[in-house]
mmCIF file of C-alpha atoms in Angstrom:
data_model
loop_
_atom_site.group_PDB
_atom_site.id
_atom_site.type_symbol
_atom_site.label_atom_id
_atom_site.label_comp_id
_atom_site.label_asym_id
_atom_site.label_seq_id
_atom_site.Cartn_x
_atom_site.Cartn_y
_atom_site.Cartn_z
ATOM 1 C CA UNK A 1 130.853 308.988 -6.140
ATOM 2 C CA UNK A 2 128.277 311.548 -5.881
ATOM 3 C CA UNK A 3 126.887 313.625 -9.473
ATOM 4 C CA UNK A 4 124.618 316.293 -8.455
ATOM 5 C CA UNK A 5 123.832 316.512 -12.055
ATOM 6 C CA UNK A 6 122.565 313.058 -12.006
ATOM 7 C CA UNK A 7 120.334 313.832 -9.212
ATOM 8 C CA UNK A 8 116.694 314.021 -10.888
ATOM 9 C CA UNK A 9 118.051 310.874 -12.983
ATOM 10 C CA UNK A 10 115.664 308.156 -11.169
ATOM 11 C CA UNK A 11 113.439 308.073 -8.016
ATOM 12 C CA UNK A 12 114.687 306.118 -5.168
ATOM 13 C CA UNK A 13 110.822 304.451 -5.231
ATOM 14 C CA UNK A 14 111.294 303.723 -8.397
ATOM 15 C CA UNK A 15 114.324 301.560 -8.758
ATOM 16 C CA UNK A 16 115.645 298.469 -6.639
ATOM 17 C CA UNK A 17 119.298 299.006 -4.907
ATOM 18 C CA UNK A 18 122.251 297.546 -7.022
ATOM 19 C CA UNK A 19 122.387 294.805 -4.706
ATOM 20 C CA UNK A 20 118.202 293.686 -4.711
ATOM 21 C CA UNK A 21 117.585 290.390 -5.887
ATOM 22 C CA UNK A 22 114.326 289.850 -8.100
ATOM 23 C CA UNK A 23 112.355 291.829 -10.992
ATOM 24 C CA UNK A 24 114.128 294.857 -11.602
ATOM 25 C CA UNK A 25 110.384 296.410 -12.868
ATOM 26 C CA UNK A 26 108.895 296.349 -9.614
ATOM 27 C CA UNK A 27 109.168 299.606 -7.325
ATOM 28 C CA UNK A 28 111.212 299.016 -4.329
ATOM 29 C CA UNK A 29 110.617 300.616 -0.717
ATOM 30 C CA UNK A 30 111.749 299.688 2.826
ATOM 31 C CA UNK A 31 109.452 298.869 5.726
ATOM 32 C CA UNK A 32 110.619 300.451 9.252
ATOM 33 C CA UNK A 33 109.927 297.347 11.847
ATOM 34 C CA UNK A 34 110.037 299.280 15.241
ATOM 35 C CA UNK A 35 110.113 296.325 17.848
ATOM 36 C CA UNK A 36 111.114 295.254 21.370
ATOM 37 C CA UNK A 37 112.812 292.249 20.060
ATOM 38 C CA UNK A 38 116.229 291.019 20.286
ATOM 39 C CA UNK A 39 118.189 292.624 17.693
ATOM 40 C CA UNK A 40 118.995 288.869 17.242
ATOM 41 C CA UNK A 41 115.415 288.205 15.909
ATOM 42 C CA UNK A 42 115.816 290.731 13.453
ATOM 43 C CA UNK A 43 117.451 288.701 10.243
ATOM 44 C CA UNK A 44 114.947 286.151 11.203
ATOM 45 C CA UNK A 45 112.460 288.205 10.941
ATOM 46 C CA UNK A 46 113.579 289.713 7.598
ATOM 47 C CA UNK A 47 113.824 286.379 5.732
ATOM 48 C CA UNK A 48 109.913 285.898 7.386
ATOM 49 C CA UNK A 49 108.906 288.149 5.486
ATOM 50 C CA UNK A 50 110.909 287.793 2.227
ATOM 51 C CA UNK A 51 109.263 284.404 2.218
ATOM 52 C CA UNK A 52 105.632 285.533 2.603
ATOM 53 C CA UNK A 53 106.571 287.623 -0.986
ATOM 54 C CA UNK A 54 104.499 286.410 -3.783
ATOM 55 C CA UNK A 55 105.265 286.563 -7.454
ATOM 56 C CA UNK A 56 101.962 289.029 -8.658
ATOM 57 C CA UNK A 57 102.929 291.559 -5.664
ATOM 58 C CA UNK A 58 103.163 295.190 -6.913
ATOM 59 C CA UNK A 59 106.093 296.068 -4.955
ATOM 60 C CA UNK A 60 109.820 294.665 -4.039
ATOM 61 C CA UNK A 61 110.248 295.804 0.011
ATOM 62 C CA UNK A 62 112.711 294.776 2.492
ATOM 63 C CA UNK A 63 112.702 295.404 6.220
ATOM 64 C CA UNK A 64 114.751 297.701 8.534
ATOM 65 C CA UNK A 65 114.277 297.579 12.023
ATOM 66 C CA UNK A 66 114.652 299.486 14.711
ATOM 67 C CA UNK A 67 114.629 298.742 18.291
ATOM 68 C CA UNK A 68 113.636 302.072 20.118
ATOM 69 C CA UNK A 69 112.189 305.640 19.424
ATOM 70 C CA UNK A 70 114.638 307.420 18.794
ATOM 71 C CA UNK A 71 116.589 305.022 16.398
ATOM 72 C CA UNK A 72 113.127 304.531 14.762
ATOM 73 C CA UNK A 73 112.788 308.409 13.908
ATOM 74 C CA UNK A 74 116.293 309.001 12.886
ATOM 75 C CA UNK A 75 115.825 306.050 10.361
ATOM 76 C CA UNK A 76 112.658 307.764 8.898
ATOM 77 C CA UNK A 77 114.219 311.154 8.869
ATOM 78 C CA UNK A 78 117.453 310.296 6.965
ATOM 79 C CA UNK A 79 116.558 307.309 4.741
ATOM 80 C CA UNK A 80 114.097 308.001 1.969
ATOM 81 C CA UNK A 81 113.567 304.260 1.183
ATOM 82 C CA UNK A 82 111.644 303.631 4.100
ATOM 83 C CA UNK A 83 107.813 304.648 2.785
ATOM 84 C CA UNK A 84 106.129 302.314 5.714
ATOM 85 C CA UNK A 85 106.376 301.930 8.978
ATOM 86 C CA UNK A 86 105.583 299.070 11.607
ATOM 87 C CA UNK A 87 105.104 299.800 14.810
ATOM 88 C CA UNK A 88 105.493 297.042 17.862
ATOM 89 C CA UNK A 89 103.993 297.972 21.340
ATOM 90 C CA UNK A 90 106.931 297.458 23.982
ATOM 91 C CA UNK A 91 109.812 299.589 22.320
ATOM 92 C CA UNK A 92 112.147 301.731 24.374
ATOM 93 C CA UNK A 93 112.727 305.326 24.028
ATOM 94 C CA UNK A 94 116.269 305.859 24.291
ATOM 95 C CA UNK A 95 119.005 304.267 21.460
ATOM 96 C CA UNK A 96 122.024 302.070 23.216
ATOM 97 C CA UNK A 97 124.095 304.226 20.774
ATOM 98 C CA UNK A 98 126.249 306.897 22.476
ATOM 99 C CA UNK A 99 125.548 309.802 19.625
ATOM 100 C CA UNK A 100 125.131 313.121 21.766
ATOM 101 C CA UNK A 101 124.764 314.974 18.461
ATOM 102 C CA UNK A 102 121.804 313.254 17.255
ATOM 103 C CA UNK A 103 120.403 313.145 20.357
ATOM 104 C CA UNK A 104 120.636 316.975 20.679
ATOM 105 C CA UNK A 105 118.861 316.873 17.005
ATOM 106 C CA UNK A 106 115.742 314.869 18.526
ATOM 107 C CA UNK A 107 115.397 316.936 21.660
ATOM 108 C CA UNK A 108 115.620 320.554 19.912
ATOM 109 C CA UNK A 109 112.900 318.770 17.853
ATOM 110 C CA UNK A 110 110.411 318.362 20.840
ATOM 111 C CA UNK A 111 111.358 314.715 21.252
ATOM 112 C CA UNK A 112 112.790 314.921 24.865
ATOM 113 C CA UNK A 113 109.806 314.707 26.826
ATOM 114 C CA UNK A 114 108.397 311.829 25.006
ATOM 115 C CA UNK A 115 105.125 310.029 26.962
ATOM 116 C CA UNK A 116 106.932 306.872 28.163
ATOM 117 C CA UNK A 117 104.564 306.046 31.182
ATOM 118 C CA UNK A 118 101.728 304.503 29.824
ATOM 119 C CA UNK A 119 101.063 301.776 27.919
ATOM 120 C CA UNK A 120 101.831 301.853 24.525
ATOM 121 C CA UNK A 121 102.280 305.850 24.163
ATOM 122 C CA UNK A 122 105.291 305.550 23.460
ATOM 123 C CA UNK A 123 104.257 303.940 20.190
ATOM 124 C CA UNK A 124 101.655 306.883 19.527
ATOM 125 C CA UNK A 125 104.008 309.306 19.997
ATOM 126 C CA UNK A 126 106.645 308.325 17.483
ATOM 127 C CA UNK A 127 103.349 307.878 15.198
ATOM 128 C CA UNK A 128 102.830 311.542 15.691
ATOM 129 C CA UNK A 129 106.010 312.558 15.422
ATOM 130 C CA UNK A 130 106.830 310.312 12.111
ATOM 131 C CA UNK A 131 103.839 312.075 10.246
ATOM 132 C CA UNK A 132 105.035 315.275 11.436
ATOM 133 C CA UNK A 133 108.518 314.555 9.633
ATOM 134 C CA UNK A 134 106.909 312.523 6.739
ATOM 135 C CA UNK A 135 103.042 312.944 6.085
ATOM 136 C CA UNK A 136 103.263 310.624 2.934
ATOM 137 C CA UNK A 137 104.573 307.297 5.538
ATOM 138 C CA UNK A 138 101.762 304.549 6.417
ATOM 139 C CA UNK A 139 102.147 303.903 9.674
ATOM 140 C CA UNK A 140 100.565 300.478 11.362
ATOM 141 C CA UNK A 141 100.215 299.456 14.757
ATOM 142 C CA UNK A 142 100.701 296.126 16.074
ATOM 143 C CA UNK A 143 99.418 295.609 19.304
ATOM 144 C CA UNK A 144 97.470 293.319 22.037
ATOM 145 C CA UNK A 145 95.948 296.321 23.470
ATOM 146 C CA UNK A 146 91.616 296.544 23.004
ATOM 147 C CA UNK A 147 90.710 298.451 19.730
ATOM 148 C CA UNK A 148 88.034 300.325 22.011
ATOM 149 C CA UNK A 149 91.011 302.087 23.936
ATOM 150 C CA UNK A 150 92.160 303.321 20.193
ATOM 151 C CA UNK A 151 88.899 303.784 18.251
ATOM 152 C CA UNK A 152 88.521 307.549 17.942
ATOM 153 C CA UNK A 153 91.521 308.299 19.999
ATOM 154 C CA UNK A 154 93.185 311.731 18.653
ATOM 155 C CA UNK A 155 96.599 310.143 19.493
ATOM 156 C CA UNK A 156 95.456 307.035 16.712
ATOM 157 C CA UNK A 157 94.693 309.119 13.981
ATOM 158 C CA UNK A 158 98.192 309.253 12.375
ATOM 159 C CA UNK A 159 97.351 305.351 12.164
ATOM 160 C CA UNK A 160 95.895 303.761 9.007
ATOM 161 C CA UNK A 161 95.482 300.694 10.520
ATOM 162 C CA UNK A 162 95.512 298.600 14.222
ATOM 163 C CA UNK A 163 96.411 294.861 13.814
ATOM 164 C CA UNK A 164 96.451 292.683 16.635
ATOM 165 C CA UNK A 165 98.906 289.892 17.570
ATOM 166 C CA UNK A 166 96.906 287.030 16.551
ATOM 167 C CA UNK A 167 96.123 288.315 13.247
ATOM 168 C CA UNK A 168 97.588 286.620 10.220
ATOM 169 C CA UNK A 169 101.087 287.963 9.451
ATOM 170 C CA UNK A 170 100.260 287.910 5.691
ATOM 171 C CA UNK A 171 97.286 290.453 6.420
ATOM 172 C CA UNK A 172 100.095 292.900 8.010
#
């Protein structure tokens, strides 16, 4: 199934998947939604956002989510599609999927003593982590906490931008 030679044919970015509905003359990308939500909640929240698309957008993007750190890197590491990433307050560290060998990937990659104490670090840390994998991602935050506590914070700066919960979810 695979050509090597066709390799350099097209850019990922460039192209929607066989399967996209829509203008084929938009670039496509993938959004990473990191969230404590039920997994449930996800396809909900995918056709959310599908309806908040507007005909004179730029772009074609569809939403992957992830419910915990380590899911959430893995995605970013092995799927080139994803050029943004979302990132909910509240996630877990640890994936409900029993894969010892990708788990032994993340910790020889300094993952295993991930800050999971305080209050949203854990969503700083993968932040930090996720530009040190992929410098070109945009990474936002979405999060109740006070912008003071992140304004100037060395552990934001991977950020390009803080929304809060009650902002409007075309804005994000």
């Amino acid at each position: 199934v695979w050509d090597p030679k066709d390799e350099g044919a097209h850019s990922s970015i460039e192209t929607l998947p066989p399967d996209a509905v829509g203008k084929v003359d938009k670039p496509y990308f993938e959004v990473l939604v990191v969230t404590p939500s039920a997994p449930a909640q996800w396809p909900r929240s995918k056709d959310q956002m599908r309806k908040m698309r507007r005909g004179d957008d730029r772009f074609v993007y569809e939403a992957v989510h992830a419910g915990n750190y380590e899911d959430a890197l893995l995605a970013a590491i092995v799927n080139s599609d994803i050029q943004s990433v979302v990132l909910v307050d509240g996630f877990d560290y640890a994936s409900s999927l029993d894969l010892p060998d990708l788990k032994a990937f993340l910790g020889r990659h300094g993952d295993a003593g991930a800050d999971t104490g305080t209050a949203g670090s854990l969503a700083l840390a993968l932040a930090k982590r996720l530009k040190d994998f992929r410098p070109e991602l945009d990474l936002f935050l979405l999060s109740d906490r006070s912008p003071e506590l992140l304004a100037g914070a060395d552990e934001a700066a991977p950020l390009k931008r803080v929304f809060h919960h009650i902002e409007e979810p075309m804005e994000l």
